[in-house]
Tab-separated table of C-alpha atoms in Angstrom:
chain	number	residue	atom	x	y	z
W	1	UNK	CA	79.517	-54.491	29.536
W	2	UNK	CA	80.926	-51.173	27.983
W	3	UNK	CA	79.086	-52.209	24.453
W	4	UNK	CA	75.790	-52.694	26.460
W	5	UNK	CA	76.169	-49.249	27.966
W	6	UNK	CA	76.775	-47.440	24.908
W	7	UNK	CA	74.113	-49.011	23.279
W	8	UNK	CA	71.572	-47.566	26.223
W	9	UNK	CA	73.045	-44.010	25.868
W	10	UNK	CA	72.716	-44.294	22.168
W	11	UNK	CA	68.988	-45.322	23.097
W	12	UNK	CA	68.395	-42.483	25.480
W	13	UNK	CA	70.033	-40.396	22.924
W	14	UNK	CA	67.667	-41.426	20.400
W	15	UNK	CA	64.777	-41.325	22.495
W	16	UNK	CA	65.269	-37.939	23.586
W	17	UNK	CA	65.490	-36.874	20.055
W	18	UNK	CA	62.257	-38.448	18.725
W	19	UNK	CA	60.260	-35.969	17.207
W	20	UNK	CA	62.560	-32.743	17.329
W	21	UNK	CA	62.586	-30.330	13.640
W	22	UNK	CA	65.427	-28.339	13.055
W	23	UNK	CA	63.849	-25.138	11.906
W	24	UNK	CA	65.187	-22.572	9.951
W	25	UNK	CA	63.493	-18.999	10.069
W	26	UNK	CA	64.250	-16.578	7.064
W	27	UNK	CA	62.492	-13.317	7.653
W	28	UNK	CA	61.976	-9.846	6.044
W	29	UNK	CA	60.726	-6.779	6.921
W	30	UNK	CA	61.062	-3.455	6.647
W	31	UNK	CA	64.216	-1.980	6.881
W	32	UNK	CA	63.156	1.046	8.730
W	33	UNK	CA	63.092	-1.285	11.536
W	34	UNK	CA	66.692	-2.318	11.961
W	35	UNK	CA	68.220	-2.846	14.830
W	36	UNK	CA	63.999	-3.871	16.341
W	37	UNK	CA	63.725	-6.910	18.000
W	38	UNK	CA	61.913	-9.754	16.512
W	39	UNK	CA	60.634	-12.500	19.134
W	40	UNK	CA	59.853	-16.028	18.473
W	41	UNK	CA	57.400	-17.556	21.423
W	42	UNK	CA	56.898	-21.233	21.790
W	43	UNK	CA	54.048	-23.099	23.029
W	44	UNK	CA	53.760	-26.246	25.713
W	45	UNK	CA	49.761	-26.871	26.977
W	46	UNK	CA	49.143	-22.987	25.932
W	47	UNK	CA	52.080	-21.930	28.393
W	48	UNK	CA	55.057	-20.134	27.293
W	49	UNK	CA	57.450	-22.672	26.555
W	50	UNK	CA	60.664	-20.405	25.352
W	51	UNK	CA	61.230	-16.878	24.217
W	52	UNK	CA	63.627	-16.540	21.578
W	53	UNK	CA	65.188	-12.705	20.295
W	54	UNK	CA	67.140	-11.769	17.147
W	55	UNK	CA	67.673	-8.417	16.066
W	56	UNK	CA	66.502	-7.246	12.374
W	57	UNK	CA	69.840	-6.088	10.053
W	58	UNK	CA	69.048	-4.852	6.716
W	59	UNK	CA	65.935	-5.407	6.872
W	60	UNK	CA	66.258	-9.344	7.701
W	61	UNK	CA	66.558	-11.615	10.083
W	62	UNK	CA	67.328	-15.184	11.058
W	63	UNK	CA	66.197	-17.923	13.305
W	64	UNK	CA	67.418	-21.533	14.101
W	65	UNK	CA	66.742	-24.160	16.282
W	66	UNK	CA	65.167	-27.743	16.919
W	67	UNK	CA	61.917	-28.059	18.493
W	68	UNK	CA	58.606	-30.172	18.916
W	69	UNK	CA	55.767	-29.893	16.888
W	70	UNK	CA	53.237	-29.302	19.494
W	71	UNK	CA	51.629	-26.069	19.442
W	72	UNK	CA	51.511	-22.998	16.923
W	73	UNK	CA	54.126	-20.448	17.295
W	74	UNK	CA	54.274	-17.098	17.336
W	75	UNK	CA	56.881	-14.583	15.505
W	76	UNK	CA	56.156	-10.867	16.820
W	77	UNK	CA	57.872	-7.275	16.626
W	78	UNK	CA	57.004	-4.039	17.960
W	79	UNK	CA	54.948	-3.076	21.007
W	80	UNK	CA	51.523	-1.131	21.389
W	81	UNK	CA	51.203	1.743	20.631
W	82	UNK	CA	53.254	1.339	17.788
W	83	UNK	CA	52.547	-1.337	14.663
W	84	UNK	CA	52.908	-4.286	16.080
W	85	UNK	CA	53.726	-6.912	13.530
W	86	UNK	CA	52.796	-10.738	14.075
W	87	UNK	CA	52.366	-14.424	12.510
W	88	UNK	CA	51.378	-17.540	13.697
W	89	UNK	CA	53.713	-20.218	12.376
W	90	UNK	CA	54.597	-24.339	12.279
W	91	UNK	CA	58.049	-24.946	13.809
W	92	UNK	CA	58.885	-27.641	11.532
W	93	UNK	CA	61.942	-29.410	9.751
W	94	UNK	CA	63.417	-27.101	6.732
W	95	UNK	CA	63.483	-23.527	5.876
W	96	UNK	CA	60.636	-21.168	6.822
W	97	UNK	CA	60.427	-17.679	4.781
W	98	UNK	CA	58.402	-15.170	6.836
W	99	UNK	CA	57.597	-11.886	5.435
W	100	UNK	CA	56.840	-9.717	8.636
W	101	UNK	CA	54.601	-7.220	7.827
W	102	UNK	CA	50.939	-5.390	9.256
W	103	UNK	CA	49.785	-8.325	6.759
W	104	UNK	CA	52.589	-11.196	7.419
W	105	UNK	CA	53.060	-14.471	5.093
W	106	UNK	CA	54.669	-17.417	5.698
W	107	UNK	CA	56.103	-20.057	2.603
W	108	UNK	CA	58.551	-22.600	2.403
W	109	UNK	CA	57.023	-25.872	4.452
W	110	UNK	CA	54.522	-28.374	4.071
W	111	UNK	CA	52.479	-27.396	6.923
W	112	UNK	CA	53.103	-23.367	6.556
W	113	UNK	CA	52.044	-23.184	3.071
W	114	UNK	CA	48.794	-25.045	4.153
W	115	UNK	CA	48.554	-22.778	7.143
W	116	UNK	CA	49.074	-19.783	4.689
W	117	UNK	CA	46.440	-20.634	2.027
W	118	UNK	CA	43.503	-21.525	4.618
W	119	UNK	CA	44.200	-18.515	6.552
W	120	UNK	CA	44.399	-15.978	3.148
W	121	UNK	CA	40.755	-17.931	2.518
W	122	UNK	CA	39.322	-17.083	5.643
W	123	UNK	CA	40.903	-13.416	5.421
W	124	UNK	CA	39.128	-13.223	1.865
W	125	UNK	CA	35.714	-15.078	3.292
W	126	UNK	CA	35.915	-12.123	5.940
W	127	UNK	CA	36.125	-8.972	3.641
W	128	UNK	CA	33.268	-10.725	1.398
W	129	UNK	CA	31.094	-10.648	4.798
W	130	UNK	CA	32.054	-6.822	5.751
W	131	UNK	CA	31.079	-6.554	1.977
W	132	UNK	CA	27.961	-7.793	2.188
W	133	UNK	CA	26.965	-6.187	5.373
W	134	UNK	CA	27.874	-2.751	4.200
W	135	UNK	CA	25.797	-3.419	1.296
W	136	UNK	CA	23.357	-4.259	3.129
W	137	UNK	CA	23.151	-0.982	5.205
W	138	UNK	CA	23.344	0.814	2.594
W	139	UNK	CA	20.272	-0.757	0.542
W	140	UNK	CA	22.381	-1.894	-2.292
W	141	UNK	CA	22.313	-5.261	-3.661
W	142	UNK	CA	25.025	-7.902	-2.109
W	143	UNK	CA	23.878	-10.224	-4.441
W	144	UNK	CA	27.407	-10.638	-6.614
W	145	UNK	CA	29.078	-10.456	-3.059
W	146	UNK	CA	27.099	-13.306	-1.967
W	147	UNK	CA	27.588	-15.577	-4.741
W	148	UNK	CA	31.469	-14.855	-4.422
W	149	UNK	CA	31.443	-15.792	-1.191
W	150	UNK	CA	29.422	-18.781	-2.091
W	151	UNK	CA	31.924	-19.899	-4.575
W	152	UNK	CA	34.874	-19.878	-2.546
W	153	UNK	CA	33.571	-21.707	0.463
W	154	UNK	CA	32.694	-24.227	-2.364
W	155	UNK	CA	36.288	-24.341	-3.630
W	156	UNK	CA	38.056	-23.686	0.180
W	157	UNK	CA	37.803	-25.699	3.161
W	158	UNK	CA	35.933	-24.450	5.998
W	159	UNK	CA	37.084	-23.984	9.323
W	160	UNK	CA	35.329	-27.312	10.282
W	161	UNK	CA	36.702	-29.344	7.349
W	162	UNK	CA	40.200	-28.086	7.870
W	163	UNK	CA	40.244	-28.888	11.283
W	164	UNK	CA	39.523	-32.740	10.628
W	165	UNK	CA	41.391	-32.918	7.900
W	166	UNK	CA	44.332	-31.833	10.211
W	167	UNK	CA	43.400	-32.844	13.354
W	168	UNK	CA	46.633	-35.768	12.787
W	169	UNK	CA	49.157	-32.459	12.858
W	170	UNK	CA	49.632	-29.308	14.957
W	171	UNK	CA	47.144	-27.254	12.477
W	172	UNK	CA	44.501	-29.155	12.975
W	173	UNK	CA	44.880	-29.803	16.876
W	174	UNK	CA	45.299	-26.042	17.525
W	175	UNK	CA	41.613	-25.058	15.842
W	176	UNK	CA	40.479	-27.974	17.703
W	177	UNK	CA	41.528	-26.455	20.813
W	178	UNK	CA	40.424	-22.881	20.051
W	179	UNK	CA	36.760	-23.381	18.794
W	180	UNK	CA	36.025	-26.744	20.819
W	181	UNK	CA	33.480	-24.939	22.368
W	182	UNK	CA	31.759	-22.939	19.488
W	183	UNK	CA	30.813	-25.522	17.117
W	184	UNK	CA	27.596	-27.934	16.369
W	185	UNK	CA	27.823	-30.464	18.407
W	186	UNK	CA	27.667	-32.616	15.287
W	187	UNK	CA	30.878	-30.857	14.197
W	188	UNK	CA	32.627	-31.756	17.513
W	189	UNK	CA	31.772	-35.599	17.684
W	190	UNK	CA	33.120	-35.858	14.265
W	191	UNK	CA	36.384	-34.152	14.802
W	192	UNK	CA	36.710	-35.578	18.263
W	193	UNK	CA	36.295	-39.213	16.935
W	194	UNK	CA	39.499	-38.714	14.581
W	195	UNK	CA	41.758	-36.639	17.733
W	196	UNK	CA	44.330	-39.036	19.311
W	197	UNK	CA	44.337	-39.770	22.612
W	198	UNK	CA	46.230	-37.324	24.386
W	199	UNK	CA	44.235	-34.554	22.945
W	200	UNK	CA	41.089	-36.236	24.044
W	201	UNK	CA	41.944	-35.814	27.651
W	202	UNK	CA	43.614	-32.024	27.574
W	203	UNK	CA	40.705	-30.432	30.174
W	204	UNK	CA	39.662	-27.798	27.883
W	205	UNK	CA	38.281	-30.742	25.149
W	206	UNK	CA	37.196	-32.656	27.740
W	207	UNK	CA	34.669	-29.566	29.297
W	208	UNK	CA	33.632	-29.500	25.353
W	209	UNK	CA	32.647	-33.110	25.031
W	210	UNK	CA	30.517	-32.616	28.597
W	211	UNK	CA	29.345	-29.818	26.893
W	212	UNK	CA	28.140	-31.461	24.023
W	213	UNK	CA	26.721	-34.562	25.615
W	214	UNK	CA	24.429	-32.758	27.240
W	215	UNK	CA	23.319	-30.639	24.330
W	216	UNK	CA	22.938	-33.762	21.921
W	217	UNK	CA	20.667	-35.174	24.586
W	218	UNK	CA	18.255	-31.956	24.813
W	219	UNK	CA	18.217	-31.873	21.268
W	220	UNK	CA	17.271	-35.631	21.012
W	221	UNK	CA	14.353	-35.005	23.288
W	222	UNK	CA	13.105	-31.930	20.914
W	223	UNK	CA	13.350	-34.171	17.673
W	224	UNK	CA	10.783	-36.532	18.745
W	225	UNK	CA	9.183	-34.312	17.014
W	226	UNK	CA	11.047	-34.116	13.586
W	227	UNK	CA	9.485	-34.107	10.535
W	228	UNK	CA	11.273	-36.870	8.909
W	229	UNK	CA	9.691	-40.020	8.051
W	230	UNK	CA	6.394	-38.527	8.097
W	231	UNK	CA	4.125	-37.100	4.657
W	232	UNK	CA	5.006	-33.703	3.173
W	233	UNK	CA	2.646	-30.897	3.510
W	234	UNK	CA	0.605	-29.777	0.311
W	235	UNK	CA	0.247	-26.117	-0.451
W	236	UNK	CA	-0.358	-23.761	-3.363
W	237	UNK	CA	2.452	-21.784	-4.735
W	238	UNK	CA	3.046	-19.257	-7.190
W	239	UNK	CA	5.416	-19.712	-10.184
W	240	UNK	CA	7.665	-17.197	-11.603
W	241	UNK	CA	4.905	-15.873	-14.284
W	242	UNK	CA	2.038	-15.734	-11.040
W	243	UNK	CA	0.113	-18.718	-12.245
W	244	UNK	CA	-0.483	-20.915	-8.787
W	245	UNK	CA	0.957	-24.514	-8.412
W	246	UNK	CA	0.902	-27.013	-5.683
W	247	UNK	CA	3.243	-29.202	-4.639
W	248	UNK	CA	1.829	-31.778	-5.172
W	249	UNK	CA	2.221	-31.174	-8.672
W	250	UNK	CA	5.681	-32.578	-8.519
W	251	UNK	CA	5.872	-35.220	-5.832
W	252	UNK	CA	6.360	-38.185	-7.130
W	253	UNK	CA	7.210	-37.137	-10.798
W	254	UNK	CA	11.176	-37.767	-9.996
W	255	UNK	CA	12.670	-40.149	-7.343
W	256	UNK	CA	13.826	-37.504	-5.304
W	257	UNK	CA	13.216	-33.761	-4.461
W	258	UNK	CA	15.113	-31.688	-2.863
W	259	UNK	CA	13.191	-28.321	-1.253
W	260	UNK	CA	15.128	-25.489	-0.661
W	261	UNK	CA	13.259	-23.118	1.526
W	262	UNK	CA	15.244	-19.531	0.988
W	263	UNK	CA	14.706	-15.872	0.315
W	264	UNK	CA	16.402	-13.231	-1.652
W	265	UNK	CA	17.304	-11.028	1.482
W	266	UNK	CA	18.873	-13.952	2.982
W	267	UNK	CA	22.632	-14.011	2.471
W	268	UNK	CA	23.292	-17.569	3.671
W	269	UNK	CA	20.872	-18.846	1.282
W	270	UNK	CA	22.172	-17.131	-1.705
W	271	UNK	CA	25.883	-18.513	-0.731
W	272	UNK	CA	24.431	-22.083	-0.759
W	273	UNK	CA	23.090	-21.825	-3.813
W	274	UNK	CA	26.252	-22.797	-5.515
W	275	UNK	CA	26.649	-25.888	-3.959
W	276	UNK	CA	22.837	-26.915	-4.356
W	277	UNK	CA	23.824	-26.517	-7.994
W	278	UNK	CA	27.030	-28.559	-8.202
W	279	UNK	CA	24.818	-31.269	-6.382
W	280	UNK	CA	21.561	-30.691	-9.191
W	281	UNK	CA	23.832	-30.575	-12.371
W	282	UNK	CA	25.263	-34.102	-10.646
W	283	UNK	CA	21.933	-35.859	-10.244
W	284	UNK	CA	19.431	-34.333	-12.240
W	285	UNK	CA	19.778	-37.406	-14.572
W	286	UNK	CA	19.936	-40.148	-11.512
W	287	UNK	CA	16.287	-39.391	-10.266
W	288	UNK	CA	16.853	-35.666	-8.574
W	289	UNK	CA	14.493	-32.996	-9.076
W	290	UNK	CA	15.179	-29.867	-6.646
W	291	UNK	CA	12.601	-26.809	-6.178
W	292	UNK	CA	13.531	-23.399	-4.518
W	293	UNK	CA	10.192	-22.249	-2.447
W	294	UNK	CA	10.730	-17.932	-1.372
W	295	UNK	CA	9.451	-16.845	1.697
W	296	UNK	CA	10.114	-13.399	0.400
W	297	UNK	CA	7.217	-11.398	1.078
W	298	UNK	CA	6.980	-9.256	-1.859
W	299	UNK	CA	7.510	-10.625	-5.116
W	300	UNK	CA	9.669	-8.199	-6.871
W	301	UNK	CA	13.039	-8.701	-4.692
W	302	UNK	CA	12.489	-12.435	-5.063
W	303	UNK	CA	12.341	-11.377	-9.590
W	304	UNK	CA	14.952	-9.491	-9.265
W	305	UNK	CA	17.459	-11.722	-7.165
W	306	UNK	CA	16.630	-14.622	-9.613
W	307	UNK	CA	18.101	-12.560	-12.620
W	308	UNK	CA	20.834	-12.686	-10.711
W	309	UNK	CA	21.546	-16.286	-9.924
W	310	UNK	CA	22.259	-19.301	-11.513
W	311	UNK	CA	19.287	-21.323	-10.844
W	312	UNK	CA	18.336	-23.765	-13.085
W	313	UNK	CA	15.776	-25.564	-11.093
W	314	UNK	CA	12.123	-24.875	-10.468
W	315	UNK	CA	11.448	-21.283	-8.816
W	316	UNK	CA	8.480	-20.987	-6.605
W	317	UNK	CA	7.217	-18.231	-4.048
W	318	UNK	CA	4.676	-19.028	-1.135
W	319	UNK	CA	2.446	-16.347	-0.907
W	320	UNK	CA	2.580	-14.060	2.119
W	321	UNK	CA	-0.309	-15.238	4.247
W	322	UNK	CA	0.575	-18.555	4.019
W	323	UNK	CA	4.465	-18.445	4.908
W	324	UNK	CA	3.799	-18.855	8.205
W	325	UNK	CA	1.691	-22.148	7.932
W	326	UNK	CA	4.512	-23.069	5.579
W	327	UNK	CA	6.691	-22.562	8.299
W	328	UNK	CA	5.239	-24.409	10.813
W	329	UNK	CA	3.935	-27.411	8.728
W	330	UNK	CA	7.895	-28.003	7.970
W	331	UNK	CA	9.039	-27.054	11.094
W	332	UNK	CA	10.939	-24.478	10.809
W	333	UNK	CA	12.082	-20.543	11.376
W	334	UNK	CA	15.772	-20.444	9.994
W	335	UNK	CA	16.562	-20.522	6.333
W	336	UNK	CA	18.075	-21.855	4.329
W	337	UNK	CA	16.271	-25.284	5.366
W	338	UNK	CA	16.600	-28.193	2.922
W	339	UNK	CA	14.466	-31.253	2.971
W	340	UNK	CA	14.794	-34.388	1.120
W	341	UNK	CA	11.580	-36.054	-0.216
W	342	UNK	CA	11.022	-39.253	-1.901
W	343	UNK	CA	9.082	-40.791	-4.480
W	344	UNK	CA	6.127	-41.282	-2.104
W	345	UNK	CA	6.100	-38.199	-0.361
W	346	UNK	CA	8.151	-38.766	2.919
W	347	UNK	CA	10.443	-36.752	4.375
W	348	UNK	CA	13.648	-38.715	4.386
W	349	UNK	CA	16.012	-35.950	5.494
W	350	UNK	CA	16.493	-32.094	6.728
W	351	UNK	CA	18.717	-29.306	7.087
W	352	UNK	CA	20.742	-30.442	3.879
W	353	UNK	CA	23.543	-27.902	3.832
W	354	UNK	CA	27.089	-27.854	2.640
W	355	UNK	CA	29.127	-31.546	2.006
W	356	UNK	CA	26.601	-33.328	3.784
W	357	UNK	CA	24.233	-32.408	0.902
W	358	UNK	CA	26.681	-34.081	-1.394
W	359	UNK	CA	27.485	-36.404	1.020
W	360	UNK	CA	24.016	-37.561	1.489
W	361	UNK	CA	23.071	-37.925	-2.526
W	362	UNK	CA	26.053	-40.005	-3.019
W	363	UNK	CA	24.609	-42.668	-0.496
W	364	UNK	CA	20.630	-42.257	-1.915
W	365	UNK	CA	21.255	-41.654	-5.116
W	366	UNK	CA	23.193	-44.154	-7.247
């Protein structure tokens, strides 16, 4: 009887402990601010769970504890209106190093030092944009901006991407629940599909997948109709010399092609154009052709951006007066817009961006 009984405590024990990291928090600041608190908040269902407080000595200072890895939490010191210094950080098992600053950084765990590099990606993504805007207003050329941006989208996971690729751990469940509701509804089936089940049924995900239920099924209704599966639209284009061209020149001359409907003011477009080249240099020899069609509506900014990127495909412009038939023959007002043709002149897919594009070639193209 006593051996039975200490073998259920040892079970409750056990239980209870499931899942608890012993943290370790070793922070520095700046030693101005000794003798300043520095509070660690942790999260349960977006409530606050516990409020720890250490004091900064030196200019360090030192947390410990076990906890659950549940939600994101937060390491904070000083109080409006003075700096107030923040992080978000992952209370997991082994030693965290926190530099508190107006610009924090976190180091020393498996799921900080992911947290750490997508975030200083997305803080580098964001100055590239201001960039680009202020270029913008100021009529200079963003061009070099935009292809920087370009590349390190290409070599960074987006928000979207890191998200699923986390969704399994506390990073991934936390961007779930804070952009849930500002995403393509595409986005949010995919991500939803891989959450576990207790995520599934927190209330603010579930007003999200009403949300997108009903926004997949208006969009359904407007895509009867789409453009694919039907017979691309022949028009005459200029090349980059002004001699005119049709498309039908080049339908049919290479399994595929791949249209890329752009313009040089359009800074989306230009930060695509990186990845629509990773995909050409991988399939030009399996059957891929891809042509770049401007909408610009003068031809000298549409010159003078393509001295400026690496495109090694076929450049055309659609004259002025016919971009809007253009536009409405392929259905379509936003840019960039990439269809997929075949062979025989169908339209097999649309709005081709990012992985997908890859994505999709890997399937059709072997």
């Amino acid at each position: 009887m006593k051996n039975t009984i200490i073998i259920i405590l040892l079970l409750i024990n056990s239980t209870q402990l499931f899942g608890q990291q012993h943290y370790i928090i070793e922070g520095r600041t700046n030693p101005e601010l000794d003798r300043k608190p520095v509070m660690l908040f942790t999260f349960k269902q977006n409530k606050i769970d516990r409020l720890d407080t250490t004091y900064i000595s030196n200019g360090i200072f030192r947390f410990e504890g076990d906890t659950n890895l549940e939600e994101l939490s937060i390491l904070t010191s000083g109080n409006y209106p003075d700096t107030v210094r923040t992080v978000d950080l992952v209370l997991e098992s082994g030693t965290i190093q926190v530099n508190l600053d107006t610009v924090s950084f976190i180091s020393g765990t498996p799921l900080n030092d992911k947290w750490q590099h997508f975030q200083t990606c997305s803080n580098a993504k964001a100055e590239l944009i201001k960039k680009i805007e202020a270029a913008k207003l100021a009529n200079q050329s963003s061009v070099e901006y935009e292809m920087e941006l370009g590349k390190l989208k290409n070599e960074n996971p987006d928000m979207i991407t890191f998200t699923k690729n986390n969704i399994s751990n506390v990073l991934g469940k936390e961007l779930f629940r804070k952009y849930c509701l500002y995403m393509l509804y595409e986005e949010f089936f995919e991500i939803y599909a891989l959450a576990d089940p207790q995520l599934k049924t927190e209330p603010l995900i579930t007003q999200a997948l009403n949300q997108y239920q009903r926004r997949k099924a208006e969009h359904e209704q407007l895509n009867k109709n789409t453009i694919v599966g039907t017979q691309y639209k022949d028009f005459s284009l200029l090349t980059i010399d002004g001699k005119e061209t049709k498309l039908s020149d080049y339908i049919g001359k290479s399994n595929y092609i791949l249209i890329d409907f752009w313009a040089s003011w359009c800074g989306p477009c230009i930060a695509e154009i990186p990845n629509i080249k990773r995909v050409y240099d991988k399939y030009k020899d399996k059957g891929l052709e891809v042509i770049s069609i401007s909408i610009d509506q003068q031809k000298k900014p549409w010159i003078d951006a393509l001295g400026k990127i690496d495109q090694n495909w076929i450049q055309l412009l659609c004259p002025k007066a016919d971009i809007k038939s253009l536009q409405d023959a392929y259905n379509f007002r936003g840019i960039p817009f990439l269809i997929l043709i075949n062979k025989k002149g169908i339209i097999e897919n649309i709005n081709l961006r990012g992985d997908f594009l890859d994505q999709l070639m890997q399937i059709t193209i072997r």
